[in-house]
């Protein structure tokens, strides 16, 4: 959903990424949100232009509640790494 702001030219991509990665980590005082030496290798690989449709039955979460079921979005997470270990991949 955040990528909609980039695609409709409301925010630059760099600012959007900072807003959901390094800025929250700074506020919380945790070593997350960037790949500096000593930080955990937590990252997502995202195709920011890949279109997809949200389907609640395909959500990888304990909760399947969503207000955006069947919504077409542009930009999809292809894989997710936590502490360098790949935990999710399309």
Short mmCIF file of C-alpha atoms in Angstrom, two decimals:
data_model
loop_
_atom_site.label_atom_id
_atom_site.label_comp_id
_atom_site.label_asym_id
_atom_site.label_seq_id
_atom_site.Cartn_x
_atom_site.Cartn_y
_atom_site.Cartn_z
CA UNK A 1 0.00 0.00 0.00
CA UNK A 2 2.85 2.40 0.79
CA UNK A 3 4.17 2.05 -2.75
CA UNK A 4 0.96 3.69 -4.01
CA UNK A 5 2.42 6.95 -2.68
CA UNK A 6 5.49 6.44 -4.86
CA UNK A 7 3.54 5.39 -7.94
CA UNK A 8 1.19 8.37 -7.75
CA UNK A 9 4.23 10.67 -7.27
CA UNK A 10 3.25 11.79 -3.76
CA UNK A 11 6.62 10.79 -2.28
CA UNK A 12 10.10 9.95 -3.55
CA UNK A 13 11.13 6.31 -3.24
CA UNK A 14 14.10 7.08 -0.96
CA UNK A 15 11.86 8.99 1.48
CA UNK A 16 9.30 6.17 1.45
CA UNK A 17 11.95 3.55 2.21
CA UNK A 18 13.39 5.66 5.06
CA UNK A 19 9.89 6.11 6.48
CA UNK A 20 9.31 2.36 6.83
CA UNK A 21 12.85 1.18 7.62
CA UNK A 22 15.55 3.35 9.18
CA UNK A 23 13.34 6.08 10.70
CA UNK A 24 11.24 3.71 12.88
CA UNK A 25 14.44 1.93 13.96
CA UNK A 26 15.97 5.26 15.03
CA UNK A 27 12.85 6.16 17.02
CA UNK A 28 12.90 2.77 18.76
CA UNK A 29 16.66 2.86 19.28
CA UNK A 30 17.24 -0.54 17.66
CA UNK A 31 19.89 -1.72 15.20
CA UNK A 32 17.49 -2.36 12.36
CA UNK A 33 16.44 -0.57 9.19
CA UNK A 34 19.83 -0.43 7.49
CA UNK A 35 22.58 -2.85 6.55
CA UNK A 36 25.40 -1.27 8.55
CA UNK A 37 28.09 -3.54 9.94
CA UNK A 38 26.86 -5.12 13.17
CA UNK A 39 23.18 -4.85 12.29
CA UNK A 40 20.98 -7.86 11.56
CA UNK A 41 20.65 -8.66 7.85
CA UNK A 42 16.89 -8.07 7.75
CA UNK A 43 15.71 -7.19 4.26
CA UNK A 44 13.06 -7.67 1.60
CA UNK A 45 13.58 -7.98 -2.11
CA UNK A 46 10.78 -6.06 -3.81
CA UNK A 47 9.79 -5.64 -7.44
CA UNK A 48 8.28 -2.15 -7.13
CA UNK A 49 6.53 -2.40 -10.49
CA UNK A 50 5.11 -5.95 -10.31
CA UNK A 51 1.29 -5.87 -10.30
CA UNK A 52 -0.61 -8.31 -8.10
CA UNK A 53 -4.00 -8.75 -6.46
CA UNK A 54 -4.39 -9.17 -2.69
CA UNK A 55 -6.06 -12.47 -1.81
CA UNK A 56 -6.71 -12.99 1.90
CA UNK A 57 -6.28 -16.77 1.59
CA UNK A 58 -2.71 -16.22 0.32
CA UNK A 59 -1.65 -13.84 3.10
CA UNK A 60 1.34 -15.27 4.97
CA UNK A 61 0.23 -14.33 8.47
CA UNK A 62 -1.60 -15.84 11.42
CA UNK A 63 -4.38 -13.34 10.79
CA UNK A 64 -6.20 -13.31 7.47
CA UNK A 65 -8.17 -10.14 8.21
CA UNK A 66 -7.74 -7.50 5.52
CA UNK A 67 -9.72 -4.55 4.25
CA UNK A 68 -7.98 -4.73 0.87
CA UNK A 69 -8.97 -8.22 -0.33
CA UNK A 70 -9.12 -8.27 -4.14
CA UNK A 71 -7.33 -4.91 -4.40
CA UNK A 72 -4.86 -4.61 -7.29
CA UNK A 73 -1.50 -3.27 -6.13
CA UNK A 74 1.75 -2.45 -7.88
CA UNK A 75 4.90 -3.64 -6.12
CA UNK A 76 5.33 -7.07 -4.57
CA UNK A 77 7.70 -8.57 -2.03
CA UNK A 78 9.60 -11.41 -3.72
CA UNK A 79 11.52 -12.63 -0.69
CA UNK A 80 12.16 -11.71 2.94
CA UNK A 81 15.31 -12.30 5.00
CA UNK A 82 15.57 -12.09 8.79
CA UNK A 83 19.08 -12.15 10.28
CA UNK A 84 20.31 -13.27 6.86
CA UNK A 85 17.98 -16.29 6.67
CA UNK A 86 15.39 -16.37 3.89
CA UNK A 87 12.00 -16.87 5.53
CA UNK A 88 9.69 -16.08 2.64
CA UNK A 89 9.94 -16.47 -1.11
CA UNK A 90 7.31 -16.36 -3.83
#
